[in-house]
Coordinates of C-alpha atoms (C1' of nucleotides) in Angstrom, one line a residue:
Chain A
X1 CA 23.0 -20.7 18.5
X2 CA 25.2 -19.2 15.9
X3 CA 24.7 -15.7 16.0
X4 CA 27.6 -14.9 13.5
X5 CA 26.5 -16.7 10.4
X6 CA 22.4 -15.4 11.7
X7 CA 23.8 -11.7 11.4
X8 CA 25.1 -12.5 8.1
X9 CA 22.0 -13.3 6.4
X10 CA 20.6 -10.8 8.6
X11 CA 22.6 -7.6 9.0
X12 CA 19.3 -6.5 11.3
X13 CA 20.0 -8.8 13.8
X14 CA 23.6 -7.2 14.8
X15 CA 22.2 -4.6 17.5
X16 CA 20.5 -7.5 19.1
X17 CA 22.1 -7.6 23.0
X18 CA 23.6 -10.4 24.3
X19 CA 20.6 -10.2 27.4
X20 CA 18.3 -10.9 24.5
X21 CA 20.3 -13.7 22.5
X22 CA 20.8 -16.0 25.2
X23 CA 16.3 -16.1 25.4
X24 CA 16.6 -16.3 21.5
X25 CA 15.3 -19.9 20.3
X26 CA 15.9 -20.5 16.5
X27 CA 13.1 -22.6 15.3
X28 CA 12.2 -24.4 11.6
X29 CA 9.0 -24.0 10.4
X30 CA 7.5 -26.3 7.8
X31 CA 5.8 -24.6 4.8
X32 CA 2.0 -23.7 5.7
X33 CA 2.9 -23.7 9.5
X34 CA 0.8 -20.9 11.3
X35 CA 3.2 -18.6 13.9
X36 CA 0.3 -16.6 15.0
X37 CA -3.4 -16.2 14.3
X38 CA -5.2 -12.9 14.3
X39 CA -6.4 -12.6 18.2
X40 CA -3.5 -14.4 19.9
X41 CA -2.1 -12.1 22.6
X42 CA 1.5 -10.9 21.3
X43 CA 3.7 -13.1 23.3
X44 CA 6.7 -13.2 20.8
X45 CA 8.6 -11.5 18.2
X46 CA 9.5 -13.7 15.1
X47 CA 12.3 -12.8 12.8
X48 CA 12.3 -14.7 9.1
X49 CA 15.8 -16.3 8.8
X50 CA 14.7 -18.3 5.1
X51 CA 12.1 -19.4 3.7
X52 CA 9.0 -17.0 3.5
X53 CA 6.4 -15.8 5.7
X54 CA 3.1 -14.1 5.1
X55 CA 1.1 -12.1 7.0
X56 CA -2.4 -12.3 5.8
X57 CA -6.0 -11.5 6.3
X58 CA -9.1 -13.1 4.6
X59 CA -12.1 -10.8 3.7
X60 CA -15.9 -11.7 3.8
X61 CA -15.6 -14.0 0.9
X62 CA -12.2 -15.9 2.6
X63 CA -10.1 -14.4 0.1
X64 CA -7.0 -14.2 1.2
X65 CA -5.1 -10.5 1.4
X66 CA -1.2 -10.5 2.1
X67 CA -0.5 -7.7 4.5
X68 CA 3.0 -8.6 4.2
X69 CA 5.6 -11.0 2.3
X70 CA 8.7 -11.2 4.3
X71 CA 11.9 -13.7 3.1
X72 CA 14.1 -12.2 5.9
X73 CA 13.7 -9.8 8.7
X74 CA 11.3 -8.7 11.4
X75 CA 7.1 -9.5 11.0
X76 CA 4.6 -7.5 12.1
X77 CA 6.6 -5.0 14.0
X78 CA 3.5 -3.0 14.8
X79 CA 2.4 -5.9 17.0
X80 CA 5.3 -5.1 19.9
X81 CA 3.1 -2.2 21.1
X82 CA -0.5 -4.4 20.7
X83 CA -2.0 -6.5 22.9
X84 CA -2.9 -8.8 20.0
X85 CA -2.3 -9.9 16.7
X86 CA -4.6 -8.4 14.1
X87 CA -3.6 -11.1 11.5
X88 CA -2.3 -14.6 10.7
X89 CA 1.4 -15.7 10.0
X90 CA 1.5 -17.8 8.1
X91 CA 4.9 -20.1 6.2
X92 CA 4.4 -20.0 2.8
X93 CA 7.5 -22.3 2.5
X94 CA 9.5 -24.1 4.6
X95 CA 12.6 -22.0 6.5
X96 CA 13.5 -20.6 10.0
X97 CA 12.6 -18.0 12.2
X98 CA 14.3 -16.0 15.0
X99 CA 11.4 -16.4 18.0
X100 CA 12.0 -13.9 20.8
X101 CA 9.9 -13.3 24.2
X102 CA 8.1 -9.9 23.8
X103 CA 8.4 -9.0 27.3
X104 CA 12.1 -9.4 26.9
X105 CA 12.2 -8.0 23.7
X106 CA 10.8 -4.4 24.6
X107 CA 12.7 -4.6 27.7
X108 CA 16.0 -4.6 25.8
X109 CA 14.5 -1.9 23.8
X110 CA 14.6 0.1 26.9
X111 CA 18.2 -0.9 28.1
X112 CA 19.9 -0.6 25.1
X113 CA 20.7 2.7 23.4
X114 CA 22.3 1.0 19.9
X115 CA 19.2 -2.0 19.9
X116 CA 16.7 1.2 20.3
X117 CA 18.2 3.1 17.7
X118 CA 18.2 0.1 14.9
X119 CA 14.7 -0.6 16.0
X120 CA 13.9 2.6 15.3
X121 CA 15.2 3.2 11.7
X122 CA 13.9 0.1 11.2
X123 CA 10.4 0.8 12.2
X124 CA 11.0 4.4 10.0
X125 CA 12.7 2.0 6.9
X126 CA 9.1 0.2 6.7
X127 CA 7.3 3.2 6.6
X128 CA 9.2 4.6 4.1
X129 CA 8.9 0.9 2.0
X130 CA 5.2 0.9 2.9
X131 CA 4.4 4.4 1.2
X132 CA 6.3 3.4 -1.9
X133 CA 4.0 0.8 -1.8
X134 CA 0.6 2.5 -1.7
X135 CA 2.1 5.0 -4.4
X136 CA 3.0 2.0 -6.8
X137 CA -0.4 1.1 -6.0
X138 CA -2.6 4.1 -6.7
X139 CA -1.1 3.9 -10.0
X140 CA -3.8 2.3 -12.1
X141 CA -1.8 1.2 -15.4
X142 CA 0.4 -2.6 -15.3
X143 CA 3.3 -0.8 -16.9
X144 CA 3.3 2.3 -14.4
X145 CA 3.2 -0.6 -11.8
X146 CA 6.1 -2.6 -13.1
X147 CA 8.2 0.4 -14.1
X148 CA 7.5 2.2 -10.6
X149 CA 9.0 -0.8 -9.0
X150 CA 11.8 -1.3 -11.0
X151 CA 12.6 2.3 -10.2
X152 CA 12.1 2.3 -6.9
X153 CA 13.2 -1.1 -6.1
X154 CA 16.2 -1.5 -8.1
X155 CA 19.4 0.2 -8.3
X156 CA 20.3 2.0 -11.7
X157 CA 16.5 1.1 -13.0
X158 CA 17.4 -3.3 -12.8
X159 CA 16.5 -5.8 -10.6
X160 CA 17.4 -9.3 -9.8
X161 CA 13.6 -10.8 -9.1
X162 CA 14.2 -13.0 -6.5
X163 CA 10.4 -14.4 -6.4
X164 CA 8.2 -15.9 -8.9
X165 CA 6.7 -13.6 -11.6
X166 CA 3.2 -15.1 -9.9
X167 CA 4.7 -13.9 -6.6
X168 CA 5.8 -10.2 -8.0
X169 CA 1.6 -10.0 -9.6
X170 CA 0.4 -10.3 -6.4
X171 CA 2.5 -7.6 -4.6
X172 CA 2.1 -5.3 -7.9
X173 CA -1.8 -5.8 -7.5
X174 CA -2.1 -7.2 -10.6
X175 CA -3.0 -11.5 -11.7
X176 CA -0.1 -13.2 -12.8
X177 CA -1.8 -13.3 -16.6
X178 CA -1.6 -9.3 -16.7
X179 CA 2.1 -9.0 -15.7
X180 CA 3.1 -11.7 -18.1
X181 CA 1.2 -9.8 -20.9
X182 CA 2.6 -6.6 -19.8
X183 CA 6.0 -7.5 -19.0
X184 CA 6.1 -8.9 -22.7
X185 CA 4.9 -5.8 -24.0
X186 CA 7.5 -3.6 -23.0
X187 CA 9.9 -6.1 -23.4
X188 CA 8.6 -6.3 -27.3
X189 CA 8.5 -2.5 -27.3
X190 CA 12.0 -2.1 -26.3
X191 CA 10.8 -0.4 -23.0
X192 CA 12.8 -3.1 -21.0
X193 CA 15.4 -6.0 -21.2
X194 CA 14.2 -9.4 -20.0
X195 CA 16.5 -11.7 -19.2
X196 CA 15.6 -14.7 -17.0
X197 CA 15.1 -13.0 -13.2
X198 CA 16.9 -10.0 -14.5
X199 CA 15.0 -7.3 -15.7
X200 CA 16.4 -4.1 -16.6
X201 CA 15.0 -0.8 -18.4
X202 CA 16.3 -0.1 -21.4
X203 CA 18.8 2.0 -22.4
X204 CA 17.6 4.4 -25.4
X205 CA 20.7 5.3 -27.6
X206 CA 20.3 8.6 -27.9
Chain B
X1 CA 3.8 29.0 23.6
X2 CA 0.9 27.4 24.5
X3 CA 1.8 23.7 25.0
X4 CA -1.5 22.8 27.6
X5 CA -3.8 23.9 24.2
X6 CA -1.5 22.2 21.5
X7 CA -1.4 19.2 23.7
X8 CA -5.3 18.6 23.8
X9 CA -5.2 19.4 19.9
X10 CA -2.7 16.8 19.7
X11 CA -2.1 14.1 22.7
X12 CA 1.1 12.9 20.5
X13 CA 3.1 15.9 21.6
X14 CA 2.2 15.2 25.6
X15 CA 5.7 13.4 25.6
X16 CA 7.7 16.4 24.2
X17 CA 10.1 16.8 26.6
X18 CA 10.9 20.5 27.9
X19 CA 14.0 20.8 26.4
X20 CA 12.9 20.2 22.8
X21 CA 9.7 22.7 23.8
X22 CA 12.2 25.4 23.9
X23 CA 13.3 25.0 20.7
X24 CA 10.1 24.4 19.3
X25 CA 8.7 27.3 16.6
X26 CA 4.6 27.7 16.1
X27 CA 4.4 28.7 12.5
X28 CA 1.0 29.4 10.6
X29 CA 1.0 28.6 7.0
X30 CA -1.2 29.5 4.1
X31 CA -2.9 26.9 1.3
X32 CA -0.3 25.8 -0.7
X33 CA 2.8 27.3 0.9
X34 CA 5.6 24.3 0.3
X35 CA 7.6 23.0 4.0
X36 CA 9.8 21.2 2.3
X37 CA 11.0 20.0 -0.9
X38 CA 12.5 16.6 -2.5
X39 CA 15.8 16.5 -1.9
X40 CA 15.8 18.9 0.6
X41 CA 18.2 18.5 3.6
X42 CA 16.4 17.4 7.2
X43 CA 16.9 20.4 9.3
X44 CA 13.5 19.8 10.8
X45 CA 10.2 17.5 11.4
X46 CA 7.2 19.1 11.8
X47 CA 4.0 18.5 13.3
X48 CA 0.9 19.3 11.9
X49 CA -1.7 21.3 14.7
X50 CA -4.3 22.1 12.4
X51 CA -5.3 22.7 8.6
X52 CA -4.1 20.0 6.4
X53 CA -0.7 18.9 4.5
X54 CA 0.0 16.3 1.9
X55 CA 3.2 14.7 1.1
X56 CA 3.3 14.3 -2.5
X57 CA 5.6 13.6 -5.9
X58 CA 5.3 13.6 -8.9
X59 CA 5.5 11.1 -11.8
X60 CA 6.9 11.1 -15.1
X61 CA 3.2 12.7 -16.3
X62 CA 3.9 15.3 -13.7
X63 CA 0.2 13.8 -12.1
X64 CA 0.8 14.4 -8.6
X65 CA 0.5 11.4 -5.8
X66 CA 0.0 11.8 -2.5
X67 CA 1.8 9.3 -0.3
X68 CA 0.1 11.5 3.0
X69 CA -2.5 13.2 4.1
X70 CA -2.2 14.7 7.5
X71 CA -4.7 16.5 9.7
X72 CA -2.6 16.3 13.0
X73 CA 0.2 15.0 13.9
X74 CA 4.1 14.2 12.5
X75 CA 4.7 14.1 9.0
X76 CA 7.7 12.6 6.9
X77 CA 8.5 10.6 10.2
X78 CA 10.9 8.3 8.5
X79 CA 12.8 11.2 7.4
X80 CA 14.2 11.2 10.7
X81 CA 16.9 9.8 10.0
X82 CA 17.2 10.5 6.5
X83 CA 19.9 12.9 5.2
X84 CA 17.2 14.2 2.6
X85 CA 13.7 14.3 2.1
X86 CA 12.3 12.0 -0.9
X87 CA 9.0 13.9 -1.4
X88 CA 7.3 17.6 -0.9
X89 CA 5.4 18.7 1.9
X90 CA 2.7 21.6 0.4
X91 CA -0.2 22.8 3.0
X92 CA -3.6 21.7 1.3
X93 CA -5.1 24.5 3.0
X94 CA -4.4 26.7 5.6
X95 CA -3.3 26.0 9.2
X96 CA -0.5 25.5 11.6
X97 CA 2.2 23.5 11.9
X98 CA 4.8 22.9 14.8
X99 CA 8.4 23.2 13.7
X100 CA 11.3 21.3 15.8
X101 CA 14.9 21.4 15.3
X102 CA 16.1 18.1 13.6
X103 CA 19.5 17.5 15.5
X104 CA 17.5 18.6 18.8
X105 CA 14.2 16.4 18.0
X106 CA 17.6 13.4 17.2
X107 CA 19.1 14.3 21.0
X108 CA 16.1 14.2 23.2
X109 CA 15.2 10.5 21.6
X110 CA 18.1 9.4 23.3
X111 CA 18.3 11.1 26.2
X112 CA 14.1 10.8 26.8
X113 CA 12.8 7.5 27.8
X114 CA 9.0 8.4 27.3
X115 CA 9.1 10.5 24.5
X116 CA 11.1 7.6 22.5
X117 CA 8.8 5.1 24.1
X118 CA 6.0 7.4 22.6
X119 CA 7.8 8.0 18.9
X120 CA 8.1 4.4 18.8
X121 CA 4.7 3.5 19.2
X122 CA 3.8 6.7 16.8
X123 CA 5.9 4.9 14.0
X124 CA 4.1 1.0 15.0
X125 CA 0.7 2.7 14.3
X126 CA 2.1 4.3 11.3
X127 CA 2.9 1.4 9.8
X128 CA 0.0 -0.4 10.7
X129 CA -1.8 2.2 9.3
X130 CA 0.3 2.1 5.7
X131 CA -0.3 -1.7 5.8
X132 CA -4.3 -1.4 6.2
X133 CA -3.7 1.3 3.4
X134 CA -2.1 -1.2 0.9
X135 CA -4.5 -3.7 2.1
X136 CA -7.1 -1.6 0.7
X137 CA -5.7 -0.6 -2.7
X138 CA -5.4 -3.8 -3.8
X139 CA -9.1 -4.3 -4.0
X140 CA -9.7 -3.8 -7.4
X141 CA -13.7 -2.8 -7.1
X142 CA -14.7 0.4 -5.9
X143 CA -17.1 -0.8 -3.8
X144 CA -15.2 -3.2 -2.2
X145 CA -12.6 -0.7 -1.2
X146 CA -15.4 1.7 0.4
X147 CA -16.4 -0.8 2.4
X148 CA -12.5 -1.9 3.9
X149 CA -12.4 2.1 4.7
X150 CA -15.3 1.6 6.5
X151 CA -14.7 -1.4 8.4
X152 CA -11.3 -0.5 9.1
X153 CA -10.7 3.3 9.8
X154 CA -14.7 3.8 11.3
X155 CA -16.2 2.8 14.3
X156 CA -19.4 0.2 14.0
X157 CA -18.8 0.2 10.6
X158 CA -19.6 4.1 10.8
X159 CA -17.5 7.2 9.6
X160 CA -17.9 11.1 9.7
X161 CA -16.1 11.9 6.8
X162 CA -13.7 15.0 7.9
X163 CA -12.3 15.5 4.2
X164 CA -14.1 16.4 0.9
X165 CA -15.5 13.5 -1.2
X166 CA -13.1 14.3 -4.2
X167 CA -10.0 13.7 -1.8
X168 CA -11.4 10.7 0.2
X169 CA -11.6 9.5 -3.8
X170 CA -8.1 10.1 -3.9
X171 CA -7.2 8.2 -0.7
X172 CA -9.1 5.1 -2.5
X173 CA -7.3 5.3 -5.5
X174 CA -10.5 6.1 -7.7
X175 CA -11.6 9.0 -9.3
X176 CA -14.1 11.1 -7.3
X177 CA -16.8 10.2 -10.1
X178 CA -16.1 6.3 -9.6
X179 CA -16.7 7.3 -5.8
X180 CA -20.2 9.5 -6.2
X181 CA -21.4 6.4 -8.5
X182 CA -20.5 3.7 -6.3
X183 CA -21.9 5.7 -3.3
X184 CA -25.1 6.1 -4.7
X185 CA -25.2 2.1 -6.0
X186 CA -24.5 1.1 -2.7
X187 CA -27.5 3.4 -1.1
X188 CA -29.6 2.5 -3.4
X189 CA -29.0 -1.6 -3.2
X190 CA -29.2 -0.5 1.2
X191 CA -25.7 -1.3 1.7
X192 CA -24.8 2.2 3.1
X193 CA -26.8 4.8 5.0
X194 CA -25.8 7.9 3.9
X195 CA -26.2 11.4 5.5
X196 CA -23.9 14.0 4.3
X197 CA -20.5 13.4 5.5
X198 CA -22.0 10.6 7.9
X199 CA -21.3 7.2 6.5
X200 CA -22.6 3.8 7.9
X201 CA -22.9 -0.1 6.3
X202 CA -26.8 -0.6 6.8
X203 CA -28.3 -2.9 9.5
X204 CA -30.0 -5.5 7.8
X205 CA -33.0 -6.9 9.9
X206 CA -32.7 -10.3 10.7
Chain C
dC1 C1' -22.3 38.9 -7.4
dG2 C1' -18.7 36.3 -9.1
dT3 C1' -15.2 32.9 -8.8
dA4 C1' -13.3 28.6 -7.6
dC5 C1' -14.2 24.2 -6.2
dT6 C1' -17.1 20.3 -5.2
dT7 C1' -20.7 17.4 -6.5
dT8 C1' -23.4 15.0 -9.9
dT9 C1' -24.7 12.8 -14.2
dG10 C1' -23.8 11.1 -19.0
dA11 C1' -21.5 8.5 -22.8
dA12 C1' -17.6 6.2 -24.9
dT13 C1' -13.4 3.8 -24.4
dC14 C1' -9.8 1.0 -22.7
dG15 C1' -7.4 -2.1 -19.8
dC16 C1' -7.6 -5.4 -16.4
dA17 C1' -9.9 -9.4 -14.4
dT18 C1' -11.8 -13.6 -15.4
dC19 C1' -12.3 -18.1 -17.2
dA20 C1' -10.1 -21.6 -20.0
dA21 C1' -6.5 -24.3 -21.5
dA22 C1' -1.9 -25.6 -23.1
dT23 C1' 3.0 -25.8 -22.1
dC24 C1' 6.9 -25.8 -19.2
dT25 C1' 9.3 -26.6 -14.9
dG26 C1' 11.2 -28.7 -10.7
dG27 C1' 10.8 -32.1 -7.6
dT28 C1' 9.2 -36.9 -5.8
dG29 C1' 8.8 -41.5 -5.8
dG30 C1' 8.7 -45.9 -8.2
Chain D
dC1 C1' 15.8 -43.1 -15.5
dC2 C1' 11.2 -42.3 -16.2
dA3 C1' 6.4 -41.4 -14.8
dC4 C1' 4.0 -38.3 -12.5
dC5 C1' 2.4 -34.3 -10.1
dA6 C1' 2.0 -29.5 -8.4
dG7 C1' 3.0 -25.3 -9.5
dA8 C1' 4.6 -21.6 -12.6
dT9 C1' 4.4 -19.7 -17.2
dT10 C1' 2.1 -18.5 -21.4
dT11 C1' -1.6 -17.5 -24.7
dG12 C1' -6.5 -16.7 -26.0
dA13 C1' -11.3 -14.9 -25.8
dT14 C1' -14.7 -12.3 -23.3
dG15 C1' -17.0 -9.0 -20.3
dC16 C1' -17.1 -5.7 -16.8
dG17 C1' -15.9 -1.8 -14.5
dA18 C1' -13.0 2.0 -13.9
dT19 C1' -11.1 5.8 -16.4
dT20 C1' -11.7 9.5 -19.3
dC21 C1' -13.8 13.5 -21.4
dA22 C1' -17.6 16.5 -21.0
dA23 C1' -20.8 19.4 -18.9
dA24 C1' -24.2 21.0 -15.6
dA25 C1' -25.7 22.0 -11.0
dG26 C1' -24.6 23.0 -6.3
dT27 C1' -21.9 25.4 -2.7
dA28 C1' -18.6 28.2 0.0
dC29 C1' -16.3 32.4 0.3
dG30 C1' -14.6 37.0 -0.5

DNA sequence: CGTACTTTTGAATCGCATCAAATCTGGTGG
DNA sequence: CCACCAGATTTGATGCGATTCAAAAGTACG
């Protein structure tokens, strides 16, 4: 396996020990493959490499809920400690992941002071992500939404969308129709500058 | 101090190791005295023992959100390894709170193998916790959001409400008067049992 | 007893979801 | 190269439900 161009796309990946690569497999997945399903005892961790995977529950009706959307990095992170899964994984497009043996995996943890330490600012990174999230959430207005993320999200108030708008509704909380609306309207009000995937807030001459 | 009664208060803090208790300051604080403000530098974490602390900003409005709401336990975990804090800490009423040195609380994660085993998992649940919390918020009917809260942080599909009405509204993202109406509706159509602050989905006979 | 806060109900409004449909896009295979 | 298809993007019309503003009643606490 080629660990050097791995920790390229995926900085993460550098504090993984050597005891812990050579167990490592590197494995495609096909779009709408399932890694785990909600119940299966938590034999691996999975690391997205490309491509996209989505961690998802379905409610009483079977409509689906994504818990997470990851295009790179660690999933479900909160599993290592749980005995099982308490939702699916599933590819939402075609791509690799990183598929290491738990037991191994929390072993290392315990061996290796720099592994421990990433782990842990990763662990505290998501936290930090996740209430961002809820925040952007509570807010109950598209544009507070949109302009929330762009602030939060972005550096100097632009980002470089690197999803589909339909992709972007759906982690804003909103349907597709209501961002498109909404992101026209502040582009038409001068609120923001549209430009393909870039979107920027505007600067007011003042 | 009195670690054996602040342990059974809060389990969590079992794994403090001795050296850190040293260090460790039991400070009462009134309702709405401030720990810590945005921006702030991370001298300390602190542990809530009892009364009740939010971690909140502000937007543009100046309408206050609150990204937590602790009862017990660490707050501003990710801050860890922050060199600021990105939000305020106020005390929503009045309580206690633990206070450990920052640099100290940094050592003895490295140098204690339970109490990081312990912070670890603390920051797993966290996040599992932040994900069912997102989960929730983007169900956009009231009711619908009730009912996750139920299902997810109760018991049976039971809950003994430990917090007013008017903030548990907050937690939702709805207004408390969305809340009292959608409680009622959903007595009245026998979805919910309702007793004061004692919460269950009905039985229905079958 | 009075004050502050929560709980409750009412009425009006606004914004988002929903359903529908047309256009555009990228990718596949003939 | 073109036909075709799936999915994303865009626009329109409608209805519902949450917010908002307002006010009254209940409750805890000093």
């Amino acid at each position: 396996m080629d660990w050097q161009a791995l920790i390229e796309s995926q900085p993460a990946l550098a504090s993984i020990p050597p005891a812990l690569r050579l167990v490592t497999e590197h494995r495609k997945i096909k779009a709408g493959e399932t890694l785990f399903r909600i119940g299966d005892r938590v034999q691996s961790m999975f690391c997205v490499i490309t491509g996209e995977v989505r961690l998802i529950r379905h409610d009483q009706h079977g409509a689906q809920i994504v818990l997470q959307r990851s295009r790179g990095g660690f999933i479900a992170e909160a599993s290592l400690g749980s005995k099982a899964y308490h939702c699916d994984a599933v590819a939402a497009e075609a791509g690799s992941v990183l598929r290491f043996p738990a037991r191994k995996f929390r072993a290392s943890l315990d061996e290796d002071a720099l592994f421990r330490d990433a782990w842990i600012s990763h662990l505290a990174s998501e936290v930090r992500k996740l209430r961002a999230q809820c925040e952007r959430l509570s807010l109950n207005s598209a544009a507070e939404r949109i302009i929330h993320y762009m602030e939060s999200e972005g550096k100097v108030g632009a980002i470089n969308l690197n999803q589909s708008r339909k992709a972007w509704a759906a982690e804003l909380g909103l349907t597709h129709e209501t961002l498109y609306r909404t992101l026209r309207r502040l582009q038409d009000d001068g609120t923001l500058d549209i430009d393909g995937a870039r979107i920027a807030i505007a600067h007011t001459v003042s």
